[in-house]
Amino acid sequence: MSRQPGPALQGDDLLLASSSGTPVSAIARLLATDEDTVRDVVHAFNEKGLAALGPQWAGGRPRLISDDDIAFIVTTALI
């Protein structure tokens, strides 16, 4: 089972090590992650470029207030 790399710096280090020919197993040990994660990051970088290193936002709680509700509150507060 793969897991996401920690801080963004790990992605940078991972790609640098990979581009210099360091074996996947050595990169995984160095960054305390598993080999599948190393491969996933390298493949994502090859597909998306630097955008692959950005934060991957997902999930979260759905909004409870709409844009119309916000406009009403602001209008009411300004009266």
C-alpha positions as a LaTeX table, in Angstrom:
\begin{tabular}{lrrr}
\hline
Residue & $x$ (\AA) & $y$ (\AA) & $z$ (\AA) \\
\hline
Met1 & 0.00 & 0.00 & 0.00 \\
Ser2 & 1.48 & 3.37 & $-0.97$ \\
Arg3 & 1.20 & 6.54 & 1.03 \\
Gln4 & 1.60 & 10.17 & 0.10 \\
Pro5 & 5.02 & 11.73 & 0.64 \\
Gly6 & 5.27 & 14.16 & 3.54 \\
Pro7 & 6.36 & 17.76 & 2.96 \\
Ala8 & 6.75 & 19.06 & $-0.59$ \\
Leu9 & 10.51 & 19.03 & $-0.10$ \\
Gln10 & 10.36 & 15.23 & $-0.16$ \\
Gly11 & 8.93 & 15.36 & $-3.68$ \\
Asp12 & 11.80 & 17.58 & $-4.76$ \\
Asp13 & 14.37 & 15.31 & $-3.12$ \\
Leu14 & 12.71 & 12.26 & $-4.60$ \\
Leu15 & 12.83 & 13.63 & $-8.15$ \\
Leu16 & 16.42 & 14.82 & $-7.77$ \\
Ala17 & 17.50 & 11.40 & $-6.54$ \\
Ser18 & 15.57 & 9.69 & $-9.31$ \\
Ser19 & 17.06 & 11.90 & $-12.03$ \\
Ser20 & 20.57 & 11.13 & $-10.79$ \\
Gly21 & 19.96 & 7.40 & $-11.19$ \\
Thr22 & 19.42 & 6.43 & $-7.54$ \\
Pro23 & 17.47 & 3.14 & $-7.35$ \\
Val24 & 13.83 & 3.31 & $-6.23$ \\
Ser25 & 14.55 & 1.15 & $-3.17$ \\
Ala26 & 17.28 & 3.54 & $-1.98$ \\
Ile27 & 15.05 & 6.60 & $-2.46$ \\
Ala28 & 12.26 & 4.93 & $-0.51$ \\
Arg29 & 14.58 & 4.16 & 2.40 \\
Leu30 & 16.05 & 7.67 & 2.36 \\
Leu31 & 12.61 & 9.31 & 2.50 \\
Ala32 & 11.03 & 6.73 & 4.84 \\
Thr33 & 8.32 & 5.80 & 2.35 \\
Asp34 & 7.60 & 2.78 & 0.22 \\
Glu35 & 8.72 & 2.04 & $-3.32$ \\
Asp36 & 5.21 & 2.36 & $-4.76$ \\
Thr37 & 5.02 & 5.95 & $-3.52$ \\
Val38 & 8.35 & 6.77 & $-5.17$ \\
Arg39 & 7.10 & 5.32 & $-8.44$ \\
Asp40 & 3.75 & 7.15 & $-8.14$ \\
Val41 & 5.48 & 10.52 & $-7.64$ \\
Val42 & 7.88 & 9.98 & $-10.54$ \\
His43 & 5.05 & 8.90 & $-12.86$ \\
Ala44 & 2.90 & 11.88 & $-11.78$ \\
Phe45 & 5.83 & 14.25 & $-12.43$ \\
Asn46 & 6.35 & 12.74 & $-15.88$ \\
Glu47 & 2.66 & 13.27 & $-16.69$ \\
Lys48 & 1.97 & 16.66 & $-15.03$ \\
Gly49 & 5.36 & 18.31 & $-14.59$ \\
Leu50 & 5.82 & 20.61 & $-11.59$ \\
Ala51 & 2.07 & 20.67 & $-10.95$ \\
Ala52 & 2.46 & 17.14 & $-9.57$ \\
Leu53 & 4.44 & 18.54 & $-6.63$ \\
Gly54 & 1.67 & 20.90 & $-5.50$ \\
Pro55 & $-0.73$ & 20.12 & $-2.68$ \\
Gln56 & $-3.40$ & 17.56 & $-3.45$ \\
Trp57 & $-6.59$ & 18.92 & $-1.88$ \\
Ala58 & $-9.41$ & 16.45 & $-1.47$ \\
Gly59 & $-12.51$ & 15.87 & 0.53 \\
Gly60 & $-13.45$ & 18.14 & 3.36 \\
Arg61 & $-16.76$ & 19.21 & 4.75 \\
Pro62 & $-19.27$ & 20.61 & 2.27 \\
Arg63 & $-20.17$ & 24.29 & 2.52 \\
Leu64 & $-23.09$ & 24.98 & 4.82 \\
Ile65 & $-23.75$ & 28.52 & 3.59 \\
Ser66 & $-24.43$ & 29.60 & 0.02 \\
Asp67 & $-23.19$ & 32.68 & $-1.81$ \\
Asp68 & $-26.74$ & 34.09 & $-1.66$ \\
Asp69 & $-26.74$ & 33.62 & 2.13 \\
Ile70 & $-23.44$ & 35.50 & 2.40 \\
Ala71 & $-24.77$ & 38.36 & 0.23 \\
Phe72 & $-27.89$ & 38.61 & 2.42 \\
Ile73 & $-25.82$ & 38.70 & 5.62 \\
Val74 & $-23.51$ & 41.41 & 4.23 \\
Thr75 & $-26.46$ & 43.49 & 3.00 \\
Thr76 & $-28.22$ & 43.14 & 6.35 \\
Ala77 & $-25.08$ & 44.04 & 8.30 \\
Leu78 & $-24.55$ & 47.22 & 6.25 \\
Ile79 & $-28.09$ & 48.54 & 6.94 \\
\hline
\end{tabular}
